[in-house]
């Protein structure tokens, strides 16, 4: 396994930071964290609902965007990011 040097890590962090500026990418980060087990939910139905909500608003194809869902996803992203989970 090859170790990543500081310069390469800085490039990765910059790409990660840039990606977070896009709503669709934030949705991908959330879904990845939810399904990878980085975030533990006591209620499986709740995690399924959250993933569905995130995917639905993240695609951007809904004819009637659910503003409350978009707001929920943004709040979830900020909460997880502030807690070091993203």
PDB file of N, CA, C and O in Angstrom, chain B, residues numbered from 101:
ATOM      1  N   UNK B 101       0.828  -1.166   0.000  1.00  0.00           N
ATOM      2  CA  UNK B 101       0.000   0.000   0.000  1.00  0.00           C
ATOM      3  C   UNK B 101       0.885   1.246   0.000  1.00  0.00           C
ATOM      4  O   UNK B 101       1.798   1.375   0.816  1.00  0.00           O
ATOM      5  N   UNK B 102       0.602   2.154  -0.923  1.00  0.00           N
ATOM      6  CA  UNK B 102       1.397   3.370  -1.049  1.00  0.00           C
ATOM      7  C   UNK B 102       0.829   4.451  -0.135  1.00  0.00           C
ATOM      8  O   UNK B 102      -0.376   4.702  -0.124  1.00  0.00           O
ATOM      9  N   UNK B 103       1.700   5.077   0.617  1.00  0.00           N
ATOM     10  CA  UNK B 103       1.276   6.166   1.486  1.00  0.00           C
ATOM     11  C   UNK B 103       1.129   7.446   0.674  1.00  0.00           C
ATOM     12  O   UNK B 103       1.858   7.674  -0.292  1.00  0.00           O
ATOM     13  N   UNK B 104       0.185   8.267   1.075  1.00  0.00           N
ATOM     14  CA  UNK B 104      -0.053   9.539   0.398  1.00  0.00           C
ATOM     15  C   UNK B 104       0.771  10.607   1.096  1.00  0.00           C
ATOM     16  O   UNK B 104       0.732  10.734   2.320  1.00  0.00           O
ATOM     17  N   UNK B 105       1.523  11.379   0.302  1.00  0.00           N
ATOM     18  CA  UNK B 105       2.314  12.441   0.915  1.00  0.00           C
ATOM     19  C   UNK B 105       1.437  13.669   1.180  1.00  0.00           C
ATOM     20  O   UNK B 105       0.280  13.716   0.763  1.00  0.00           O
ATOM     21  N   UNK B 106       1.996  14.648   1.869  1.00  0.00           N
ATOM     22  CA  UNK B 106       1.243  15.831   2.282  1.00  0.00           C
ATOM     23  C   UNK B 106       0.682  16.584   1.080  1.00  0.00           C
ATOM     24  O   UNK B 106      -0.462  17.038   1.121  1.00  0.00           O
ATOM     25  N   UNK B 107       1.452  16.723   0.029  1.00  0.00           N
ATOM     26  CA  UNK B 107       1.003  17.452  -1.163  1.00  0.00           C
ATOM     27  C   UNK B 107      -0.210  16.760  -1.798  1.00  0.00           C
ATOM     28  O   UNK B 107      -1.179  17.420  -2.172  1.00  0.00           O
ATOM     29  N   UNK B 108      -0.154  15.439  -1.916  1.00  0.00           N
ATOM     30  CA  UNK B 108      -1.279  14.693  -2.477  1.00  0.00           C
ATOM     31  C   UNK B 108      -2.509  14.812  -1.585  1.00  0.00           C
ATOM     32  O   UNK B 108      -3.629  14.941  -2.079  1.00  0.00           O
ATOM     33  N   UNK B 109      -2.299  14.769  -0.269  1.00  0.00           N
ATOM     34  CA  UNK B 109      -3.414  14.892   0.668  1.00  0.00           C
ATOM     35  C   UNK B 109      -4.052  16.270   0.571  1.00  0.00           C
ATOM     36  O   UNK B 109      -5.273  16.392   0.661  1.00  0.00           O
ATOM     37  N   UNK B 110      -3.245  17.302   0.389  1.00  0.00           N
ATOM     38  CA  UNK B 110      -3.774  18.659   0.226  1.00  0.00           C
ATOM     39  C   UNK B 110      -4.632  18.760  -1.030  1.00  0.00           C
ATOM     40  O   UNK B 110      -5.664  19.432  -1.024  1.00  0.00           O
ATOM     41  N   UNK B 111      -4.216  18.101  -2.098  1.00  0.00           N
ATOM     42  CA  UNK B 111      -4.989  18.093  -3.349  1.00  0.00           C
ATOM     43  C   UNK B 111      -6.323  17.390  -3.127  1.00  0.00           C
ATOM     44  O   UNK B 111      -7.363  17.867  -3.581  1.00  0.00           O
ATOM     45  N   UNK B 112      -6.293  16.266  -2.434  1.00  0.00           N
ATOM     46  CA  UNK B 112      -7.526  15.522  -2.140  1.00  0.00           C
ATOM     47  C   UNK B 112      -8.464  16.371  -1.291  1.00  0.00           C
ATOM     48  O   UNK B 112      -9.663  16.430  -1.565  1.00  0.00           O
ATOM     49  N   UNK B 113      -7.932  17.026  -0.268  1.00  0.00           N
ATOM     50  CA  UNK B 113      -8.768  17.883   0.597  1.00  0.00           C
ATOM     51  C   UNK B 113      -9.388  19.028  -0.197  1.00  0.00           C
ATOM     52  O   UNK B 113     -10.549  19.376   0.017  1.00  0.00           O
ATOM     53  N   UNK B 114      -8.617  19.613  -1.114  1.00  0.00           N
ATOM     54  CA  UNK B 114      -9.130  20.721  -1.926  1.00  0.00           C
ATOM     55  C   UNK B 114     -10.264  20.232  -2.825  1.00  0.00           C
ATOM     56  O   UNK B 114     -11.293  20.898  -2.938  1.00  0.00           O
ATOM     57  N   UNK B 115     -10.084  19.081  -3.461  1.00  0.00           N
ATOM     58  CA  UNK B 115     -11.138  18.523  -4.317  1.00  0.00           C
ATOM     59  C   UNK B 115     -12.389  18.232  -3.495  1.00  0.00           C
ATOM     60  O   UNK B 115     -13.507  18.501  -3.935  1.00  0.00           O
ATOM     61  N   UNK B 116     -12.195  17.686  -2.310  1.00  0.00           N
ATOM     62  CA  UNK B 116     -13.304  17.364  -1.413  1.00  0.00           C
ATOM     63  C   UNK B 116     -14.045  18.641  -1.022  1.00  0.00           C
ATOM     64  O   UNK B 116     -15.275  18.679  -1.023  1.00  0.00           O
ATOM     65  N   UNK B 117     -13.294  19.674  -0.692  1.00  0.00           N
ATOM     66  CA  UNK B 117     -13.882  20.957  -0.305  1.00  0.00           C
ATOM     67  C   UNK B 117     -14.656  21.579  -1.464  1.00  0.00           C
ATOM     68  O   UNK B 117     -15.749  22.108  -1.266  1.00  0.00           O
ATOM     69  N   UNK B 118     -14.099  21.519  -2.664  1.00  0.00           N
ATOM     70  CA  UNK B 118     -14.778  22.055  -3.850  1.00  0.00           C
ATOM     71  C   UNK B 118     -16.057  21.282  -4.137  1.00  0.00           C
ATOM     72  O   UNK B 118     -17.080  21.873  -4.481  1.00  0.00           O
ATOM     73  N   UNK B 119     -15.998  19.973  -3.995  1.00  0.00           N
ATOM     74  CA  UNK B 119     -17.164  19.135  -4.286  1.00  0.00           C
ATOM     75  C   UNK B 119     -18.320  19.460  -3.348  1.00  0.00           C
ATOM     76  O   UNK B 119     -19.482  19.381  -3.745  1.00  0.00           O
ATOM     77  N   UNK B 120     -18.008  19.824  -2.109  1.00  0.00           N
ATOM     78  CA  UNK B 120     -19.050  20.123  -1.131  1.00  0.00           C
ATOM     79  C   UNK B 120     -19.845  21.381  -1.479  1.00  0.00           C
ATOM     80  O   UNK B 120     -20.908  21.619  -0.905  1.00  0.00           O
ATOM     81  N   UNK B 121     -19.344  22.177  -2.405  1.00  0.00           N
ATOM     82  CA  UNK B 121     -20.048  23.406  -2.785  1.00  0.00           C
ATOM     83  C   UNK B 121     -21.262  23.125  -3.663  1.00  0.00           C
ATOM     84  O   UNK B 121     -22.117  23.994  -3.834  1.00  0.00           O
ATOM     85  N   UNK B 122     -21.344  21.930  -4.216  1.00  0.00           N
ATOM     86  CA  UNK B 122     -22.428  21.554  -5.124  1.00  0.00           C
ATOM     87  C   UNK B 122     -23.463  20.716  -4.364  1.00  0.00           C
ATOM     88  O   UNK B 122     -23.106  19.747  -3.694  1.00  0.00           O
ATOM     89  N   UNK B 123     -24.749  21.090  -4.469  1.00  0.00           N
ATOM     90  CA  UNK B 123     -25.804  20.398  -3.725  1.00  0.00           C
ATOM     91  C   UNK B 123     -25.850  18.910  -4.058  1.00  0.00           C
ATOM     92  O   UNK B 123     -25.973  18.078  -3.158  1.00  0.00           O
ATOM     93  N   UNK B 124     -25.755  18.571  -5.328  1.00  0.00           N
ATOM     94  CA  UNK B 124     -25.817  17.160  -5.721  1.00  0.00           C
ATOM     95  C   UNK B 124     -24.665  16.379  -5.084  1.00  0.00           C
ATOM     96  O   UNK B 124     -24.856  15.257  -4.615  1.00  0.00           O
ATOM     97  N   UNK B 125     -23.492  16.963  -5.070  1.00  0.00           N
ATOM     98  CA  UNK B 125     -22.353  16.293  -4.438  1.00  0.00           C
ATOM     99  C   UNK B 125     -22.551  16.146  -2.937  1.00  0.00           C
ATOM    100  O   UNK B 125     -22.170  15.127  -2.361  1.00  0.00           O
ATOM    101  N   UNK B 126     -23.146  17.157  -2.292  1.00  0.00           N
ATOM    102  CA  UNK B 126     -23.424  17.037  -0.861  1.00  0.00           C
ATOM    103  C   UNK B 126     -24.360  15.857  -0.612  1.00  0.00           C
ATOM    104  O   UNK B 126     -24.216  15.134   0.373  1.00  0.00           O
ATOM    105  N   UNK B 127     -25.314  15.675  -1.512  1.00  0.00           N
ATOM    106  CA  UNK B 127     -26.221  14.526  -1.396  1.00  0.00           C
ATOM    107  C   UNK B 127     -25.446  13.218  -1.505  1.00  0.00           C
ATOM    108  O   UNK B 127     -25.694  12.283  -0.744  1.00  0.00           O
ATOM    109  N   UNK B 128     -24.511  13.149  -2.447  1.00  0.00           N
ATOM    110  CA  UNK B 128     -23.692  11.939  -2.592  1.00  0.00           C
ATOM    111  C   UNK B 128     -22.873  11.673  -1.324  1.00  0.00           C
ATOM    112  O   UNK B 128     -22.792  10.533  -0.866  1.00  0.00           O
ATOM    113  N   UNK B 129     -22.268  12.723  -0.757  1.00  0.00           N
ATOM    114  CA  UNK B 129     -21.496  12.564   0.474  1.00  0.00           C
ATOM    115  C   UNK B 129     -22.372  12.008   1.592  1.00  0.00           C
ATOM    116  O   UNK B 129     -21.955  11.115   2.331  1.00  0.00           O
ATOM    117  N   UNK B 130     -23.592  12.543   1.713  1.00  0.00           N
ATOM    118  CA  UNK B 130     -24.505  12.067   2.760  1.00  0.00           C
ATOM    119  C   UNK B 130     -24.876  10.605   2.563  1.00  0.00           C
ATOM    120  O   UNK B 130     -24.811   9.811   3.501  1.00  0.00           O
ATOM    121  N   UNK B 131     -25.263  10.251   1.346  1.00  0.00           N
ATOM    122  CA  UNK B 131     -25.659   8.865   1.078  1.00  0.00           C
ATOM    123  C   UNK B 131     -24.493   7.921   1.345  1.00  0.00           C
ATOM    124  O   UNK B 131     -24.669   6.860   1.943  1.00  0.00           O
ATOM    125  N   UNK B 132     -23.306   8.311   0.899  1.00  0.00           N
ATOM    126  CA  UNK B 132     -22.128   7.479   1.137  1.00  0.00           C
ATOM    127  C   UNK B 132     -21.913   7.258   2.638  1.00  0.00           C
ATOM    128  O   UNK B 132     -21.653   6.137   3.075  1.00  0.00           O
ATOM    129  N   UNK B 133     -22.023   8.324   3.414  1.00  0.00           N
ATOM    130  CA  UNK B 133     -21.830   8.208   4.861  1.00  0.00           C
ATOM    131  C   UNK B 133     -22.909   7.331   5.497  1.00  0.00           C
ATOM    132  O   UNK B 133     -22.625   6.551   6.406  1.00  0.00           O
ATOM    133  N   UNK B 134     -24.138   7.461   5.020  1.00  0.00           N
ATOM    134  CA  UNK B 134     -25.237   6.680   5.592  1.00  0.00           C
ATOM    135  C   UNK B 134     -25.111   5.190   5.289  1.00  0.00           C
ATOM    136  O   UNK B 134     -25.355   4.362   6.166  1.00  0.00           O
ATOM    137  N   UNK B 135     -24.735   4.839   4.070  1.00  0.00           N
ATOM    138  CA  UNK B 135     -24.680   3.417   3.710  1.00  0.00           C
ATOM    139  C   UNK B 135     -23.362   2.752   4.103  1.00  0.00           C
ATOM    140  O   UNK B 135     -23.288   1.526   4.184  1.00  0.00           O
ATOM    141  N   UNK B 136     -22.329   3.546   4.345  1.00  0.00           N
ATOM    142  CA  UNK B 136     -21.027   2.957   4.688  1.00  0.00           C
ATOM    143  C   UNK B 136     -20.925   2.579   6.159  1.00  0.00           C
ATOM    144  O   UNK B 136     -19.984   1.902   6.571  1.00  0.00           O
ATOM    145  N   UNK B 137     -21.898   3.020   6.944  1.00  0.00           N
ATOM    146  CA  UNK B 137     -21.857   2.718   8.367  1.00  0.00           C
ATOM    147  C   UNK B 137     -21.112   3.757   9.180  1.00  0.00           C
ATOM    148  O   UNK B 137     -20.929   3.584  10.385  1.00  0.00           O
ATOM    149  N   UNK B 138     -20.671   4.854   8.530  1.00  0.00           N
ATOM    150  CA  UNK B 138     -19.991   5.920   9.263  1.00  0.00           C
ATOM    151  C   UNK B 138     -20.940   6.596  10.251  1.00  0.00           C
ATOM    152  O   UNK B 138     -20.518   7.124  11.280  1.00  0.00           O
ATOM    153  N   UNK B 139     -22.221   6.569   9.919  1.00  0.00           N
ATOM    154  CA  UNK B 139     -23.243   7.180  10.757  1.00  0.00           C
ATOM    155  C   UNK B 139     -24.162   6.060  11.221  1.00  0.00           C
ATOM    156  O   UNK B 139     -24.706   5.319  10.402  1.00  0.00           O
ATOM    157  N   UNK B 140     -24.333   5.938  12.503  1.00  0.00           N
ATOM    158  CA  UNK B 140     -25.137   4.856  13.060  1.00  0.00           C
ATOM    159  C   UNK B 140     -26.544   5.357  13.375  1.00  0.00           C
ATOM    160  O   UNK B 140     -26.722   6.341  14.092  1.00  0.00           O
ATOM    161  N   UNK B 141     -27.522   4.674  12.835  1.00  0.00           N
ATOM    162  CA  UNK B 141     -28.926   4.971  13.101  1.00  0.00           C
ATOM    163  C   UNK B 141     -29.506   3.839  13.937  1.00  0.00           C
ATOM    164  O   UNK B 141     -29.211   2.668  13.699  1.00  0.00           O
ATOM    165  N   UNK B 142     -30.317   4.187  14.900  1.00  0.00           N
ATOM    166  CA  UNK B 142     -30.992   3.171  15.704  1.00  0.00           C
ATOM    167  C   UNK B 142     -32.189   2.600  14.951  1.00  0.00           C
ATOM    168  O   UNK B 142     -32.619   1.477  15.216  1.00  0.00           O
ATOM    169  N   UNK B 143     -32.718   3.371  14.018  1.00  0.00           N
ATOM    170  CA  UNK B 143     -33.942   3.009  13.308  1.00  0.00           C
ATOM    171  C   UNK B 143     -33.647   2.827  11.816  1.00  0.00           C
ATOM    172  O   UNK B 143     -33.379   3.802  11.114  1.00  0.00           O
ATOM    173  N   UNK B 144     -33.697   1.590  11.334  1.00  0.00           N
ATOM    174  CA  UNK B 144     -33.408   1.296   9.928  1.00  0.00           C
ATOM    175  C   UNK B 144     -34.403   1.986   8.999  1.00  0.00           C
ATOM    176  O   UNK B 144     -34.021   2.461   7.930  1.00  0.00           O
ATOM    177  N   UNK B 145     -35.666   2.045   9.394  1.00  0.00           N
ATOM    178  CA  UNK B 145     -36.659   2.719   8.552  1.00  0.00           C
ATOM    179  C   UNK B 145     -36.315   4.192   8.376  1.00  0.00           C
ATOM    180  O   UNK B 145     -36.529   4.749   7.299  1.00  0.00           O
ATOM    181  N   UNK B 146     -35.790   4.826   9.409  1.00  0.00           N
ATOM    182  CA  UNK B 146     -35.413   6.244   9.334  1.00  0.00           C
ATOM    183  C   UNK B 146     -34.269   6.436   8.346  1.00  0.00           C
ATOM    184  O   UNK B 146     -34.289   7.381   7.557  1.00  0.00           O
ATOM    185  N   UNK B 147     -33.276   5.556   8.378  1.00  0.00           N
ATOM    186  CA  UNK B 147     -32.156   5.695   7.445  1.00  0.00           C
ATOM    187  C   UNK B 147     -32.641   5.491   6.009  1.00  0.00           C
ATOM    188  O   UNK B 147     -32.181   6.178   5.097  1.00  0.00           O
ATOM    189  N   UNK B 148     -33.564   4.554   5.806  1.00  0.00           N
ATOM    190  CA  UNK B 148     -34.114   4.331   4.466  1.00  0.00           C
ATOM    191  C   UNK B 148     -34.876   5.561   3.983  1.00  0.00           C
ATOM    192  O   UNK B 148     -34.754   5.955   2.823  1.00  0.00           O
ATOM    193  N   UNK B 149     -35.661   6.166   4.871  1.00  0.00           N
ATOM    194  CA  UNK B 149     -36.396   7.384   4.517  1.00  0.00           C
ATOM    195  C   UNK B 149     -35.436   8.517   4.174  1.00  0.00           C
ATOM    196  O   UNK B 149     -35.648   9.244   3.203  1.00  0.00           O
ATOM    197  N   UNK B 150     -34.382   8.665   4.968  1.00  0.00           N
ATOM    198  CA  UNK B 150     -33.409   9.727   4.713  1.00  0.00           C
ATOM    199  C   UNK B 150     -32.698   9.523   3.382  1.00  0.00           C
ATOM    200  O   UNK B 150     -32.519  10.478   2.626  1.00  0.00           O
ATOM    201  N   UNK B 151     -32.294   8.298   3.085  1.00  0.00           N
ATOM    202  CA  UNK B 151     -31.618   8.024   1.814  1.00  0.00           C
ATOM    203  C   UNK B 151     -32.551   8.322   0.650  1.00  0.00           C
ATOM    204  O   UNK B 151     -32.134   8.918  -0.344  1.00  0.00           O
ATOM    205  N   UNK B 152     -33.803   7.913   0.764  1.00  0.00           N
ATOM    206  CA  UNK B 152     -34.788   8.187  -0.287  1.00  0.00           C
ATOM    207  C   UNK B 152     -34.955   9.691  -0.482  1.00  0.00           C
ATOM    208  O   UNK B 152     -34.965  10.177  -1.613  1.00  0.00           O
ATOM    209  N   UNK B 153     -35.084  10.414   0.604  1.00  0.00           N
ATOM    210  CA  UNK B 153     -35.258  11.870   0.546  1.00  0.00           C
ATOM    211  C   UNK B 153     -34.044  12.535  -0.104  1.00  0.00           C
ATOM    212  O   UNK B 153     -34.190  13.387  -0.981  1.00  0.00           O
ATOM    213  N   UNK B 154     -32.854  12.142   0.327  1.00  0.00           N
ATOM    214  CA  UNK B 154     -31.617  12.723  -0.203  1.00  0.00           C
ATOM    215  C   UNK B 154     -31.498  12.440  -1.696  1.00  0.00           C
ATOM    216  O   UNK B 154     -31.190  13.341  -2.477  1.00  0.00           O
ATOM    217  N   UNK B 155     -31.739  11.193  -2.096  1.00  0.00           N
ATOM    218  CA  UNK B 155     -31.641  10.826  -3.512  1.00  0.00           C
ATOM    219  C   UNK B 155     -32.678  11.568  -4.343  1.00  0.00           C
ATOM    220  O   UNK B 155     -32.380  12.024  -5.446  1.00  0.00           O
ATOM    221  N   UNK B 156     -33.890  11.692  -3.821  1.00  0.00           N
ATOM    222  CA  UNK B 156     -34.975  12.344  -4.560  1.00  0.00           C
ATOM    223  C   UNK B 156     -34.647  13.811  -4.844  1.00  0.00           C
ATOM    224  O   UNK B 156     -34.773  14.263  -5.982  1.00  0.00           O
ATOM    225  N   UNK B 157     -34.232  14.547  -3.829  1.00  0.00           N
ATOM    226  CA  UNK B 157     -33.943  15.964  -4.058  1.00  0.00           C
ATOM    227  C   UNK B 157     -32.593  16.155  -4.736  1.00  0.00           C
ATOM    228  O   UNK B 157     -32.374  17.164  -5.406  1.00  0.00           O
ATOM    229  N   UNK B 158     -31.693  15.203  -4.568  1.00  0.00           N
ATOM    230  CA  UNK B 158     -30.365  15.316  -5.158  1.00  0.00           C
ATOM    231  C   UNK B 158     -30.336  15.179  -6.664  1.00  0.00           C
ATOM    232  O   UNK B 158     -29.469  15.751  -7.325  1.00  0.00           O
ATOM    233  N   UNK B 159     -31.282  14.421  -7.218  1.00  0.00           N
ATOM    234  CA  UNK B 159     -31.289  14.246  -8.672  1.00  0.00           C
ATOM    235  C   UNK B 159     -31.641  15.528  -9.396  1.00  0.00           C
ATOM    236  O   UNK B 159     -31.185  15.763 -10.515  1.00  0.00           O
ATOM    237  N   UNK B 160     -32.461  16.367  -8.752  1.00  0.00           N
ATOM    238  CA  UNK B 160     -32.858  17.622  -9.376  1.00  0.00           C
ATOM    239  C   UNK B 160     -33.858  17.455 -10.493  1.00  0.00           C
ATOM    240  O   UNK B 160     -34.059  18.383 -11.277  1.00  0.00           O
ATOM    241  N   UNK B 161     -34.498  16.292 -10.591  1.00  0.00           N
ATOM    242  CA  UNK B 161     -35.425  16.038 -11.696  1.00  0.00           C
ATOM    243  C   UNK B 161     -36.887  16.104 -11.287  1.00  0.00           C
ATOM    244  O   UNK B 161     -37.769  15.940 -12.130  1.00  0.00           O
ATOM    245  N   UNK B 162     -37.159  16.338 -10.020  1.00  0.00           N
ATOM    246  CA  UNK B 162     -38.540  16.394  -9.552  1.00  0.00           C
ATOM    247  C   UNK B 162     -39.219  17.652 -10.101  1.00  0.00           C
ATOM    248  O   UNK B 162     -38.669  18.750 -10.018  1.00  0.00           O
ATOM    249  N   UNK B 163     -40.413  17.479 -10.660  1.00  0.00           N
ATOM    250  CA  UNK B 163     -41.146  18.618 -11.206  1.00  0.00           C
ATOM    251  C   UNK B 163     -41.635  19.553 -10.112  1.00  0.00           C
ATOM    252  O   UNK B 163     -41.868  20.735 -10.365  1.00  0.00           O
ATOM    253  N   UNK B 164     -41.790  19.043  -8.917  1.00  0.00           N
ATOM    254  CA  UNK B 164     -42.265  19.840  -7.791  1.00  0.00           C
ATOM    255  C   UNK B 164     -41.293  19.658  -6.630  1.00  0.00           C
ATOM    256  O   UNK B 164     -41.562  18.881  -5.713  1.00  0.00           O
ATOM    257  N   UNK B 165     -40.154  20.377  -6.662  1.00  0.00           N
ATOM    258  CA  UNK B 165     -39.146  20.176  -5.618  1.00  0.00           C
ATOM    259  C   UNK B 165     -39.730  20.402  -4.222  1.00  0.00           C
ATOM    260  O   UNK B 165     -40.476  21.353  -3.991  1.00  0.00           O
ATOM    261  N   UNK B 166     -39.386  19.541  -3.333  1.00  0.00           N
ATOM    262  CA  UNK B 166     -39.851  19.628  -1.957  1.00  0.00           C
ATOM    263  C   UNK B 166     -38.884  20.537  -1.197  1.00  0.00           C
ATOM    264  O   UNK B 166     -37.838  20.085  -0.731  1.00  0.00           O
ATOM    265  N   UNK B 167     -39.235  21.804  -1.076  1.00  0.00           N
ATOM    266  CA  UNK B 167     -38.336  22.763  -0.425  1.00  0.00           C
ATOM    267  C   UNK B 167     -37.988  22.335   0.996  1.00  0.00           C
ATOM    268  O   UNK B 167     -36.859  22.524   1.448  1.00  0.00           O
ATOM    269  N   UNK B 168     -38.961  21.757   1.697  1.00  0.00           N
ATOM    270  CA  UNK B 168     -38.685  21.307   3.062  1.00  0.00           C
ATOM    271  C   UNK B 168     -37.692  20.144   3.067  1.00  0.00           C
ATOM    272  O   UNK B 168     -36.883  20.027   3.988  1.00  0.00           O
ATOM    273  N   UNK B 169     -37.747  19.286   2.051  1.00  0.00           N
ATOM    274  CA  UNK B 169     -36.788  18.182   1.959  1.00  0.00           C
ATOM    275  C   UNK B 169     -35.390  18.719   1.667  1.00  0.00           C
ATOM    276  O   UNK B 169     -34.406  18.268   2.253  1.00  0.00           O
ATOM    277  N   UNK B 170     -35.316  19.683   0.757  1.00  0.00           N
ATOM    278  CA  UNK B 170     -34.018  20.285   0.426  1.00  0.00           C
ATOM    279  C   UNK B 170     -33.415  20.904   1.684  1.00  0.00           C
ATOM    280  O   UNK B 170     -32.228  20.738   1.962  1.00  0.00           O
ATOM    281  N   UNK B 171     -34.241  21.613   2.434  1.00  0.00           N
ATOM    282  CA  UNK B 171     -33.784  22.225   3.683  1.00  0.00           C
ATOM    283  C   UNK B 171     -33.337  21.156   4.680  1.00  0.00           C
ATOM    284  O   UNK B 171     -32.319  21.323   5.352  1.00  0.00           O
ATOM    285  N   UNK B 172     -34.086  20.066   4.781  1.00  0.00           N
ATOM    286  CA  UNK B 172     -33.714  18.962   5.679  1.00  0.00           C
ATOM    287  C   UNK B 172     -32.353  18.377   5.302  1.00  0.00           C
ATOM    288  O   UNK B 172     -31.527  18.096   6.171  1.00  0.00           O
ATOM    289  N   UNK B 173     -32.130  18.198   4.004  1.00  0.00           N
ATOM    290  CA  UNK B 173     -30.864  17.629   3.527  1.00  0.00           C
ATOM    291  C   UNK B 173     -29.708  18.576   3.847  1.00  0.00           C
ATOM    292  O   UNK B 173     -28.649  18.138   4.294  1.00  0.00           O
ATOM    293  N   UNK B 174     -29.913  19.869   3.619  1.00  0.00           N
ATOM    294  CA  UNK B 174     -28.860  20.847   3.918  1.00  0.00           C
ATOM    295  C   UNK B 174     -28.537  20.854   5.415  1.00  0.00           C
ATOM    296  O   UNK B 174     -27.369  20.900   5.800  1.00  0.00           O
ATOM    297  N   UNK B 175     -29.569  20.807   6.253  1.00  0.00           N
ATOM    298  CA  UNK B 175     -29.356  20.772   7.706  1.00  0.00           C
ATOM    299  C   UNK B 175     -28.624  19.500   8.118  1.00  0.00           C
ATOM    300  O   UNK B 175     -27.730  19.537   8.964  1.00  0.00           O
ATOM    301  N   UNK B 176     -29.007  18.369   7.514  1.00  0.00           N
ATOM    302  CA  UNK B 176     -28.366  17.095   7.820  1.00  0.00           C
ATOM    303  C   UNK B 176     -26.886  17.153   7.440  1.00  0.00           C
ATOM    304  O   UNK B 176     -26.024  16.715   8.202  1.00  0.00           O
ATOM    305  N   UNK B 177     -26.601  17.697   6.255  1.00  0.00           N
ATOM    306  CA  UNK B 177     -25.217  17.799   5.797  1.00  0.00           C
ATOM    307  C   UNK B 177     -24.402  18.643   6.778  1.00  0.00           C
ATOM    308  O   UNK B 177     -23.317  18.237   7.197  1.00  0.00           O
ATOM    309  N   UNK B 178     -24.923  19.813   7.140  1.00  0.00           N
ATOM    310  CA  UNK B 178     -24.200  20.693   8.063  1.00  0.00           C
ATOM    311  C   UNK B 178     -23.974  20.029   9.420  1.00  0.00           C
ATOM    312  O   UNK B 178     -22.894  20.133  10.000  1.00  0.00           O
ATOM    313  N   UNK B 179     -24.996  19.352   9.914  1.00  0.00           N
ATOM    314  CA  UNK B 179     -24.888  18.661  11.208  1.00  0.00           C
ATOM    315  C   UNK B 179     -23.796  17.595  11.163  1.00  0.00           C
ATOM    316  O   UNK B 179     -22.957  17.519  12.061  1.00  0.00           O
ATOM    317  N   UNK B 180     -23.813  16.778  10.119  1.00  0.00           N
ATOM    318  CA  UNK B 180     -22.820  15.714  10.000  1.00  0.00           C
ATOM    319  C   UNK B 180     -21.423  16.287   9.791  1.00  0.00           C
ATOM    320  O   UNK B 180     -20.447  15.776  10.340  1.00  0.00           O
ATOM    321  N   UNK B 181     -21.330  17.352   8.994  1.00  0.00           N
ATOM    322  CA  UNK B 181     -20.024  17.964   8.739  1.00  0.00           C
ATOM    323  C   UNK B 181     -19.461  18.579  10.024  1.00  0.00           C
ATOM    324  O   UNK B 181     -18.278  18.418  10.324  1.00  0.00           O
ATOM    325  N   UNK B 182     -20.301  19.275  10.772  1.00  0.00           N
ATOM    326  CA  UNK B 182     -19.855  19.900  12.022  1.00  0.00           C
ATOM    327  C   UNK B 182     -19.411  18.863  13.046  1.00  0.00           C
ATOM    328  O   UNK B 182     -18.563  19.144  13.893  1.00  0.00           O
ATOM    329  N   UNK B 183     -19.977  17.678  12.967  1.00  0.00           N
ATOM    330  CA  UNK B 183     -19.604  16.597  13.885  1.00  0.00           C
ATOM    331  C   UNK B 183     -18.464  15.733  13.344  1.00  0.00           C
ATOM    332  O   UNK B 183     -18.141  14.691  13.915  1.00  0.00           O
ATOM    333  N   UNK B 184     -17.860  16.175  12.242  1.00  0.00           N
ATOM    334  CA  UNK B 184     -16.712  15.472  11.679  1.00  0.00           C
ATOM    335  C   UNK B 184     -17.036  14.169  10.983  1.00  0.00           C
ATOM    336  O   UNK B 184     -16.159  13.323  10.810  1.00  0.00           O
ATOM    337  N   UNK B 185     -18.298  13.995  10.579  1.00  0.00           N
ATOM    338  CA  UNK B 185     -18.698  12.749   9.930  1.00  0.00           C
ATOM    339  C   UNK B 185     -18.585  12.814   8.411  1.00  0.00           C
ATOM    340  O   UNK B 185     -18.725  11.796   7.734  1.00  0.00           O
ATOM    341  N   UNK B 186     -18.333  14.003   7.873  1.00  0.00           N
ATOM    342  CA  UNK B 186     -18.165  14.156   6.420  1.00  0.00           C
ATOM    343  C   UNK B 186     -16.877  14.879   6.140  1.00  0.00           C
ATOM    344  O   UNK B 186     -16.540  15.113   4.979  1.00  0.00           O
TER     345      UNK B 186
END
